Amino acid sequence: MRKLIYAINITLDGCCDHTKFNPAEDLLEHYTRLLRDDAGLLIYGRKTYQLMVPYWPDIANNQSEPKADIEFAQAFDSLNKIVFSRSLASAEDGNTRIVRTNLHDEILKLKQEPGKDILVGGVDVPSQLMKLGLIDEYRIVVTPIIVGEGRRLFEGVSLLEKLRLNLIESKTFKSGSVALRYLKQ
């Protein structure tokens, strides 16, 4: 069975709004490896999808960008994507499917399919998946920046019971960011 992995960057003060800060080059390399080695499918909500597409597909085709950006963009662009949305009329790229059905049932079905793990990003869809108990692994990168404003990670998420996680890996980057990898107990 494929795992559902939630991956996100946050600032030291808990902001997960990617319009407030940019990841360092070493983080792009980290996420490029994650996309190439572990991910077989990307899951987003409409807001995150529209932040990622067409931005990264455009970078993938622009050789004047930094090498780390191009490599991440190419890894991102090569993967199939599913967007859970009631309002998105159409996808901007050919390897994206819009799903309007039950999130719980669709994720359970996807986890049963063969292939590499499923990577989910953003905030709204992962918050719903967390409430449903469907996230198997959390990969959170804490960036040493304090932005003072913006949406906070897990803000407004109410769980029926505490979610206990086991830290299985941590890595410190040259930029001072720390990648934390947790499995659900």
mmCIF file of C-alpha atoms in Angstrom, residues 56-178:
data_model
loop_
_atom_site.group_PDB
_atom_site.id
_atom_site.type_symbol
_atom_site.label_atom_id
_atom_site.label_comp_id
_atom_site.label_asym_id
_atom_site.label_seq_id
_atom_site.Cartn_x
_atom_site.Cartn_y
_atom_site.Cartn_z
ATOM 1 C CA TRP A 56 6.812 25.520 -12.039
ATOM 2 C CA PRO A 57 5.988 24.138 -15.498
ATOM 3 C CA ASP A 58 7.089 27.503 -16.925
ATOM 4 C CA ILE A 59 10.368 27.322 -14.959
ATOM 5 C CA ALA A 60 10.935 23.757 -16.250
ATOM 6 C CA ASN A 61 11.086 25.143 -19.773
ATOM 7 C CA ASN A 62 13.192 28.218 -18.983
ATOM 8 C CA GLN A 63 16.916 27.495 -19.091
ATOM 9 C CA SER A 64 17.818 30.953 -17.750
ATOM 10 C CA GLU A 65 16.657 30.060 -14.222
ATOM 11 C CA PRO A 66 19.015 28.714 -11.523
ATOM 12 C CA LYS A 67 19.871 25.018 -11.841
ATOM 13 C CA ALA A 68 18.119 24.040 -8.568
ATOM 14 C CA ASP A 69 14.904 25.742 -9.721
ATOM 15 C CA ILE A 70 14.972 24.010 -13.110
ATOM 16 C CA GLU A 71 15.637 20.577 -11.628
ATOM 17 C CA PHE A 72 12.814 20.946 -9.094
ATOM 18 C CA ALA A 73 10.486 22.271 -11.781
ATOM 19 C CA GLN A 74 11.244 19.364 -14.113
ATOM 20 C CA ALA A 75 10.693 16.798 -11.336
ATOM 21 C CA PHE A 76 7.433 18.521 -10.381
ATOM 22 C CA ASP A 77 6.223 18.807 -13.955
ATOM 23 C CA SER A 78 6.901 15.121 -14.680
ATOM 24 C CA LEU A 79 4.513 13.849 -11.996
ATOM 25 C CA ASN A 80 0.786 13.243 -12.233
ATOM 26 C CA LYS A 81 -1.310 15.512 -10.083
ATOM 27 C CA ILE A 82 -4.789 15.369 -8.577
ATOM 28 C CA VAL A 83 -6.563 18.545 -7.505
ATOM 29 C CA PHE A 84 -9.473 18.275 -5.108
ATOM 30 C CA SER A 85 -11.711 21.200 -5.990
ATOM 31 C CA ARG A 86 -15.348 22.079 -6.463
ATOM 32 C CA SER A 87 -14.561 25.396 -8.153
ATOM 33 C CA LEU A 88 -11.619 24.753 -10.508
ATOM 34 C CA ALA A 89 -13.080 24.502 -14.011
ATOM 35 C CA SER A 90 -10.086 22.919 -15.731
ATOM 36 C CA ALA A 91 -6.456 21.982 -15.206
ATOM 37 C CA GLU A 92 -3.699 23.994 -16.863
ATOM 38 C CA ASP A 93 -1.477 21.006 -17.595
ATOM 39 C CA GLY A 94 -2.054 17.654 -19.228
ATOM 40 C CA ASN A 95 -1.025 15.459 -16.311
ATOM 41 C CA THR A 96 -3.562 16.846 -13.804
ATOM 42 C CA ARG A 97 -6.954 15.432 -12.970
ATOM 43 C CA ILE A 98 -9.608 17.345 -11.026
ATOM 44 C CA VAL A 99 -11.546 15.293 -8.491
ATOM 45 C CA ARG A 100 -14.842 16.471 -7.055
ATOM 46 C CA THR A 101 -15.820 13.252 -5.265
ATOM 47 C CA ASN A 102 -15.446 12.217 -1.635
ATOM 48 C CA LEU A 103 -11.894 12.973 -0.420
ATOM 49 C CA HIS A 104 -11.801 10.039 2.012
ATOM 50 C CA ASP A 105 -12.882 7.413 -0.517
ATOM 51 C CA GLU A 106 -10.661 8.728 -3.303
ATOM 52 C CA ILE A 107 -7.541 8.779 -1.107
ATOM 53 C CA LEU A 108 -8.210 5.241 0.147
ATOM 54 C CA LYS A 109 -8.545 4.105 -3.469
ATOM 55 C CA LEU A 110 -5.326 5.889 -4.503
ATOM 56 C CA LYS A 111 -3.386 4.362 -1.597
ATOM 57 C CA GLN A 112 -4.329 0.894 -2.867
ATOM 58 C CA GLU A 113 -2.969 1.522 -6.360
ATOM 59 C CA PRO A 114 0.566 0.371 -7.207
ATOM 60 C CA GLY A 115 3.398 2.837 -7.478
ATOM 61 C CA LYS A 116 5.471 5.243 -5.451
ATOM 62 C CA ASP A 117 4.024 7.139 -2.490
ATOM 63 C CA ILE A 118 1.502 9.966 -2.676
ATOM 64 C CA LEU A 119 2.710 13.444 -1.745
ATOM 65 C CA VAL A 120 0.202 16.019 -0.514
ATOM 66 C CA GLY A 121 0.950 19.709 -0.134
ATOM 67 C CA GLY A 122 -0.814 22.864 0.895
ATOM 68 C CA VAL A 123 -2.949 23.396 3.977
ATOM 69 C CA ASP A 124 -6.687 22.894 3.405
ATOM 70 C CA VAL A 125 -6.691 19.394 1.875
ATOM 71 C CA PRO A 126 -3.972 18.117 4.243
ATOM 72 C CA SER A 127 -5.946 19.478 7.220
ATOM 73 C CA GLN A 128 -8.969 17.477 6.078
ATOM 74 C CA LEU A 129 -6.806 14.394 5.517
ATOM 75 C CA MET A 130 -5.313 14.807 9.000
ATOM 76 C CA LYS A 131 -8.806 14.893 10.535
ATOM 77 C CA LEU A 132 -9.660 11.733 8.574
ATOM 78 C CA GLY A 133 -6.519 9.994 9.867
ATOM 79 C CA LEU A 134 -5.229 9.307 6.345
ATOM 80 C CA ILE A 135 -1.757 10.912 6.513
ATOM 81 C CA ASP A 136 0.930 8.314 7.174
ATOM 82 C CA GLU A 137 4.004 10.527 7.265
ATOM 83 C CA TYR A 138 4.762 14.184 7.920
ATOM 84 C CA ARG A 139 7.800 15.900 6.397
ATOM 85 C CA ILE A 140 8.049 19.406 7.771
ATOM 86 C CA VAL A 141 10.922 21.746 6.943
ATOM 87 C CA VAL A 142 11.365 24.567 9.444
ATOM 88 C CA THR A 143 13.014 27.618 7.882
ATOM 89 C CA PRO A 144 14.893 30.072 10.160
ATOM 90 C CA ILE A 145 12.774 33.041 9.185
ATOM 91 C CA ILE A 146 10.227 34.929 11.286
ATOM 92 C CA VAL A 147 7.643 36.617 9.066
ATOM 93 C CA GLY A 148 5.217 37.759 11.766
ATOM 94 C CA GLU A 149 2.123 37.277 9.620
ATOM 95 C CA GLY A 150 0.403 34.778 7.374
ATOM 96 C CA ARG A 151 -1.437 31.538 7.782
ATOM 97 C CA ARG A 152 -0.130 29.235 10.495
ATOM 98 C CA LEU A 153 0.325 25.499 10.087
ATOM 99 C CA PHE A 154 -2.549 23.428 11.514
ATOM 100 C CA GLU A 155 -4.463 26.610 12.367
ATOM 101 C CA GLY A 156 -8.109 25.753 12.973
ATOM 102 C CA VAL A 157 -7.556 21.981 12.806
ATOM 103 C CA SER A 158 -9.583 20.229 15.479
ATOM 104 C CA LEU A 159 -8.915 16.549 16.013
ATOM 105 C CA LEU A 160 -11.033 14.036 17.894
ATOM 106 C CA GLU A 161 -7.895 12.913 19.728
ATOM 107 C CA LYS A 162 -4.243 13.933 19.876
ATOM 108 C CA LEU A 163 -2.126 12.785 16.974
ATOM 109 C CA ARG A 164 1.104 11.232 18.197
ATOM 110 C CA LEU A 165 4.077 11.145 15.838
ATOM 111 C CA ASN A 166 7.482 9.460 15.958
ATOM 112 C CA LEU A 167 10.499 11.418 14.724
ATOM 113 C CA ILE A 168 12.380 9.055 12.411
ATOM 114 C CA GLU A 169 14.794 11.467 10.738
ATOM 115 C CA SER A 170 16.072 15.020 10.963
ATOM 116 C CA LYS A 171 18.478 16.895 8.752
ATOM 117 C CA THR A 172 20.003 20.349 9.057
ATOM 118 C CA PHE A 173 20.771 22.261 5.867
ATOM 119 C CA LYS A 174 23.463 24.862 5.149
ATOM 120 C CA SER A 175 20.716 27.483 5.056
ATOM 121 C CA GLY A 176 19.859 26.681 8.684
ATOM 122 C CA SER A 177 16.586 24.998 7.779
ATOM 123 C CA VAL A 178 15.772 21.721 9.509
#
